[in-house]
Amino acid sequence: MAKLPKVPKPDMARVAKLSETVPMTRHIPSAITLAGLCAGATAIPLALYGHWQAAVAAIVLAAFLDTMDGWIARLIGAGSEFGAQLDSLVDLVSFGIAPSVVVYLWTLSQTGGAGWVMTLIYAICCAIRLARFNVESIDIDAPPAKHFTGMPITIAACLILLPMQFTFQFSDPALRDPMVTAAVIAIVSIMMVSRVPTFSLKRLHIPPNRRMALAVLAVPVLASAVIYPWATLSTGLIVYFSTIPVSVIQFANEARKRRISLRDDDEIDFTA
């Protein structure tokens, strides 16, 4: 009987040295990312037990944590390729799988196989959107782009839950119609995989002379979010969706300016 090869013992001194050179603060963004995964995945059992508001709240919490992990990573300089890949995998679960399953259990299950197909279409579009984003964001140290290509997956997840948010505020049974939910999923899925430029809140620039006014305006908004959370969230989503034509126009103007600048550079006579 052939002997199995000996497995070399790990160099514990080297492992200890590596752990000393990596500060604990660098793990904070990944910890927040994993907390977002737990929040997003928890939405599924909450939906299974019919706790619809709690399920939507779990996905919204995951979206908040997804925003915080990137912001903190840039703040403390803890961005890494591992963190970027982990964030992408977590996004697929929290904003691709979880919200689509919640919506399916809420209303699409009434349509049988057709409802499940819509669920799969949304999940597939989420995977495509994330894969494209990863390819376009190879340089993790580069500043975030001013525009996203297509709708961000976090916004998309909240938007397909918009009919549910309306039912938390109104008692109209038409809002729970599977056709309404399917139409919302179709629009959102197309927007995710499209090349339509949408605003990136990560590069939102606020002039210094307007920051105080924005801070004052944030007070009633936060108060509204506490008192009327679903109305505030749904209003914010509608406002964001309505800004897409503005982002398209702005992106086109910036692209035209870049073309003019490049053309002017080509026309410079360096021999003069």
Short mmCIF file of C-alpha atoms in Angstrom, two decimals:
data_model
loop_
_atom_site.label_atom_id
_atom_site.label_comp_id
_atom_site.label_asym_id
_atom_site.label_seq_id
_atom_site.Cartn_x
_atom_site.Cartn_y
_atom_site.Cartn_z
CA MET A 1 0.00 0.00 0.00
CA ALA A 2 1.46 3.32 -1.07
CA LYS A 3 2.20 5.79 1.66
CA LEU A 4 0.43 9.07 1.62
CA PRO A 5 2.70 12.11 1.21
CA LYS A 6 3.41 14.04 4.36
CA VAL A 7 1.55 17.29 4.68
CA PRO A 8 3.98 20.05 5.70
CA LYS A 9 3.20 21.73 8.99
CA PRO A 10 2.11 25.35 8.73
CA ASP A 11 4.69 27.94 9.66
CA MET A 12 2.89 29.37 12.68
CA ALA A 13 5.53 32.04 13.15
CA ARG A 14 4.83 33.36 9.66
CA VAL A 15 1.08 33.23 10.26
CA ALA A 16 1.48 35.16 13.50
CA LYS A 17 3.64 37.74 11.74
CA LEU A 18 1.05 38.21 9.01
CA SER A 19 -1.74 38.67 11.54
CA GLU A 20 0.34 41.34 13.28
CA THR A 21 0.96 43.30 10.08
CA VAL A 22 -2.75 43.45 9.17
CA PRO A 23 -4.60 45.82 11.53
CA MET A 24 -8.03 44.80 12.76
CA THR A 25 -9.56 47.96 11.30
CA ARG A 26 -9.07 46.53 7.81
CA HIS A 27 -11.64 43.86 8.63
CA ILE A 28 -14.37 46.33 9.56
CA PRO A 29 -15.74 46.78 6.00
CA SER A 30 -15.91 43.01 5.45
CA ALA A 31 -17.67 42.57 8.79
CA ILE A 32 -20.27 45.13 7.74
CA THR A 33 -20.63 43.36 4.39
CA LEU A 34 -21.30 40.05 6.13
CA ALA A 35 -23.81 41.74 8.42
CA GLY A 36 -25.60 42.89 5.27
CA LEU A 37 -25.61 39.29 4.03
CA CYS A 38 -27.26 38.16 7.26
CA ALA A 39 -29.88 40.91 6.99
CA GLY A 40 -30.70 40.17 3.37
CA ALA A 41 -30.87 36.40 3.83
CA THR A 42 -33.09 36.80 6.91
CA ALA A 43 -35.75 38.39 4.69
CA ILE A 44 -36.52 34.94 3.21
CA PRO A 45 -37.63 33.18 6.43
CA LEU A 46 -39.48 36.33 7.48
CA ALA A 47 -41.43 36.16 4.21
CA LEU A 48 -42.09 32.44 4.70
CA TYR A 49 -43.82 33.28 7.98
CA GLY A 50 -45.75 36.13 6.38
CA HIS A 51 -43.91 38.96 8.13
CA TRP A 52 -43.85 41.12 5.01
CA GLN A 53 -42.92 44.43 6.58
CA ALA A 54 -40.06 42.85 8.50
CA ALA A 55 -38.85 41.13 5.31
CA VAL A 56 -38.74 44.39 3.39
CA ALA A 57 -37.09 46.13 6.33
CA ALA A 58 -34.37 43.46 6.38
CA ILE A 59 -33.54 44.10 2.71
CA VAL A 60 -33.55 47.87 3.28
CA LEU A 61 -31.16 47.34 6.20
CA ALA A 62 -28.93 45.27 3.92
CA ALA A 63 -28.94 48.13 1.40
CA PHE A 64 -27.91 50.58 4.12
CA LEU A 65 -25.06 48.32 5.25
CA ASP A 66 -23.98 47.87 1.62
CA THR A 67 -23.59 51.63 1.36
CA MET A 68 -21.75 51.88 4.67
CA ASP A 69 -19.15 49.18 3.99
CA GLY A 70 -17.85 50.88 0.85
CA TRP A 71 -17.86 54.31 2.48
CA ILE A 72 -15.96 53.08 5.52
CA ALA A 73 -13.50 51.14 3.35
CA ARG A 74 -12.63 54.34 1.47
CA LEU A 75 -12.56 56.36 4.68
CA ILE A 76 -9.98 54.17 6.44
CA GLY A 77 -8.18 53.03 3.29
CA ALA A 78 -9.18 49.39 3.74
CA GLY A 79 -10.29 48.64 0.18
CA SER A 80 -9.10 45.29 -1.16
CA GLU A 81 -9.79 42.84 -3.96
CA PHE A 82 -11.11 40.37 -1.39
CA GLY A 83 -13.56 42.95 -0.08
CA ALA A 84 -14.73 43.81 -3.57
CA GLN A 85 -15.39 40.16 -4.45
CA LEU A 86 -17.09 39.50 -1.12
CA ASP A 87 -19.31 42.54 -1.61
CA SER A 88 -20.35 41.31 -5.05
CA LEU A 89 -21.30 37.85 -3.78
CA VAL A 90 -23.24 39.32 -0.88
CA ASP A 91 -25.08 41.69 -3.22
CA LEU A 92 -26.27 38.77 -5.35
CA VAL A 93 -27.82 37.13 -2.28
CA SER A 94 -29.16 40.22 -0.50
CA PHE A 95 -30.45 42.13 -3.56
CA GLY A 96 -30.83 39.40 -6.17
CA ILE A 97 -32.04 36.19 -4.55
CA ALA A 98 -33.69 37.47 -1.35
CA PRO A 99 -35.98 40.21 -2.77
CA SER A 100 -37.05 38.08 -5.72
CA VAL A 101 -37.99 35.18 -3.42
CA VAL A 102 -39.85 37.58 -1.11
CA VAL A 103 -41.86 39.00 -4.03
CA TYR A 104 -42.54 35.48 -5.33
CA LEU A 105 -43.91 34.35 -1.97
CA TRP A 106 -45.92 37.56 -1.66
CA THR A 107 -47.81 37.46 -4.96
CA LEU A 108 -46.03 35.85 -7.93
CA SER A 109 -46.63 32.37 -6.53
CA GLN A 110 -50.29 32.82 -7.49
CA THR A 111 -49.32 32.55 -11.16
CA GLY A 112 -47.44 29.26 -10.79
CA GLY A 113 -44.56 28.67 -13.17
CA ALA A 114 -44.84 32.06 -14.86
CA GLY A 115 -44.22 33.82 -11.55
CA TRP A 116 -41.14 31.71 -10.88
CA VAL A 117 -39.81 32.53 -14.36
CA MET A 118 -40.07 36.24 -13.56
CA THR A 119 -38.20 35.57 -10.33
CA LEU A 120 -35.41 33.81 -12.24
CA ILE A 121 -35.23 36.58 -14.85
CA TYR A 122 -34.68 39.17 -12.15
CA ALA A 123 -31.98 37.05 -10.47
CA ILE A 124 -30.23 36.48 -13.81
CA CYS A 125 -30.22 40.21 -14.58
CA CYS A 126 -28.76 40.88 -11.14
CA ALA A 127 -25.92 38.45 -11.81
CA ILE A 128 -25.22 40.05 -15.20
CA ARG A 129 -25.30 43.53 -13.68
CA LEU A 130 -22.82 42.56 -10.97
CA ALA A 131 -20.49 40.78 -13.39
CA ARG A 132 -20.39 43.84 -15.65
CA PHE A 133 -19.79 46.12 -12.69
CA ASN A 134 -16.88 43.94 -11.53
CA VAL A 135 -15.30 44.03 -14.98
CA GLU A 136 -15.64 47.82 -15.18
CA SER A 137 -14.28 48.30 -11.64
CA ILE A 138 -11.01 46.40 -11.84
CA ASP A 139 -9.04 49.23 -10.22
CA ILE A 140 -10.27 49.18 -6.61
CA ASP A 141 -8.25 52.29 -5.74
CA ALA A 142 -9.83 54.41 -8.48
CA PRO A 143 -12.46 56.94 -7.37
CA PRO A 144 -16.10 55.91 -7.97
CA ALA A 145 -17.57 56.91 -11.30
CA LYS A 146 -20.02 59.79 -11.45
CA HIS A 147 -22.55 57.59 -13.27
CA PHE A 148 -23.43 53.93 -13.05
CA THR A 149 -24.02 51.89 -16.17
CA GLY A 150 -27.55 50.67 -15.68
CA MET A 151 -29.57 50.73 -12.48
CA PRO A 152 -27.66 49.82 -9.29
CA ILE A 153 -28.71 46.48 -7.85
CA THR A 154 -29.51 47.95 -4.41
CA ILE A 155 -31.98 50.42 -5.94
CA ALA A 156 -33.39 47.65 -8.13
CA ALA A 157 -34.05 45.44 -5.10
CA CYS A 158 -35.95 48.22 -3.33
CA LEU A 159 -37.90 49.07 -6.48
CA ILE A 160 -39.27 45.56 -7.04
CA LEU A 161 -40.51 45.79 -3.45
CA LEU A 162 -42.29 49.08 -4.20
CA PRO A 163 -45.76 47.49 -4.66
CA MET A 164 -45.33 45.86 -1.26
CA GLN A 165 -44.44 49.20 0.28
CA PHE A 166 -47.61 50.71 -1.21
CA THR A 167 -49.73 47.96 0.36
CA PHE A 168 -48.27 48.87 3.75
CA GLN A 169 -49.79 52.33 3.25
CA PHE A 170 -52.93 51.66 1.19
CA SER A 171 -55.46 48.83 1.19
CA ASP A 172 -56.08 48.69 -2.55
CA PRO A 173 -56.01 44.97 -3.56
CA ALA A 174 -54.91 45.93 -7.07
CA LEU A 175 -51.46 46.69 -5.70
CA ARG A 176 -51.01 42.99 -4.94
CA ASP A 177 -51.93 41.94 -8.47
CA PRO A 178 -49.20 39.61 -9.81
CA MET A 179 -49.32 41.43 -13.15
CA VAL A 180 -48.35 44.70 -11.45
CA THR A 181 -45.42 43.05 -9.72
CA ALA A 182 -44.34 41.28 -12.92
CA ALA A 183 -44.40 44.57 -14.83
CA VAL A 184 -42.24 46.26 -12.17
CA ILE A 185 -39.77 43.35 -12.26
CA ALA A 186 -39.59 43.48 -16.06
CA ILE A 187 -38.86 47.23 -16.10
CA VAL A 188 -36.29 47.03 -13.32
CA SER A 189 -34.55 44.01 -14.87
CA ILE A 190 -34.20 45.78 -18.21
CA MET A 191 -32.86 48.90 -16.51
CA MET A 192 -30.22 46.87 -14.65
CA VAL A 193 -28.69 45.26 -17.75
CA SER A 194 -29.13 48.33 -19.95
CA ARG A 195 -26.41 50.87 -20.77
CA VAL A 196 -28.53 53.73 -19.43
CA PRO A 197 -26.40 56.00 -17.20
CA THR A 198 -27.80 56.56 -13.72
CA PHE A 199 -26.57 58.83 -10.96
CA SER A 200 -24.04 57.45 -8.49
CA LEU A 201 -24.69 58.79 -5.01
CA LYS A 202 -21.08 57.93 -4.13
CA ARG A 203 -19.87 60.87 -6.22
CA LEU A 204 -22.62 63.27 -5.26
CA HIS A 205 -20.89 66.64 -4.87
CA ILE A 206 -22.47 69.19 -2.56
CA PRO A 207 -21.11 72.76 -2.83
CA PRO A 208 -19.86 74.08 0.53
CA ASN A 209 -22.32 76.98 0.46
CA ARG A 210 -25.26 74.56 0.27
CA ARG A 211 -24.22 72.02 2.89
CA MET A 212 -25.84 73.87 5.76
CA ALA A 213 -29.13 74.12 3.86
CA LEU A 214 -28.93 70.40 3.08
CA ALA A 215 -28.29 69.60 6.74
CA VAL A 216 -31.36 71.60 7.73
CA LEU A 217 -33.41 69.83 5.06
CA ALA A 218 -32.21 66.44 6.28
CA VAL A 219 -33.84 66.95 9.69
CA PRO A 220 -37.48 66.76 8.50
CA VAL A 221 -36.54 63.97 6.08
CA LEU A 222 -35.09 61.88 8.91
CA ALA A 223 -38.10 62.67 11.08
CA SER A 224 -40.38 61.56 8.26
CA ALA A 225 -38.37 58.35 7.87
CA VAL A 226 -38.94 57.57 11.55
CA ILE A 227 -42.64 58.45 11.61
CA TYR A 228 -43.61 57.36 8.08
CA PRO A 229 -40.88 54.93 6.99
CA TRP A 230 -42.69 53.33 4.05
CA ALA A 231 -43.97 56.61 2.64
CA THR A 232 -40.50 58.14 2.90
CA LEU A 233 -38.81 55.15 1.29
CA SER A 234 -41.27 54.85 -1.58
CA THR A 235 -41.09 58.60 -2.22
CA GLY A 236 -37.30 58.47 -2.32
CA LEU A 237 -37.37 55.57 -4.79
CA ILE A 238 -39.81 57.38 -7.07
CA VAL A 239 -37.67 60.54 -6.95
CA TYR A 240 -34.54 58.53 -7.83
CA PHE A 241 -36.29 56.82 -10.73
CA SER A 242 -37.50 60.18 -12.02
CA THR A 243 -33.90 61.48 -12.11
CA ILE A 244 -32.84 58.91 -14.71
CA PRO A 245 -33.73 61.18 -17.69
CA VAL A 246 -31.68 63.94 -16.04
CA SER A 247 -28.68 61.63 -15.65
CA VAL A 248 -28.97 60.57 -19.30
CA ILE A 249 -28.93 64.21 -20.46
CA GLN A 250 -26.02 65.09 -18.16
CA PHE A 251 -24.03 62.07 -19.29
CA ALA A 252 -24.63 62.97 -22.95
CA ASN A 253 -23.50 66.57 -22.36
CA GLU A 254 -20.32 65.42 -20.62
CA ALA A 255 -19.58 62.94 -23.42
CA ARG A 256 -20.03 65.69 -26.01
CA LYS A 257 -17.65 67.98 -24.11
CA ARG A 258 -15.04 65.21 -23.97
CA ARG A 259 -15.32 64.66 -27.73
CA ILE A 260 -14.94 68.38 -28.40
CA SER A 261 -11.91 68.54 -26.10
CA LEU A 262 -10.27 65.58 -27.84
CA ARG A 263 -10.98 67.06 -31.25
CA ASP A 264 -9.48 70.39 -30.23
CA ASP A 265 -6.36 68.61 -28.97
CA ASP A 266 -6.02 66.80 -32.30
CA GLU A 267 -6.28 70.08 -34.19
CA ILE A 268 -3.42 71.74 -32.30
CA ASP A 269 -0.55 72.47 -34.64
CA PHE A 270 2.55 71.43 -32.78
CA THR A 271 4.80 72.40 -35.68
CA ALA A 272 4.00 76.10 -35.36
#
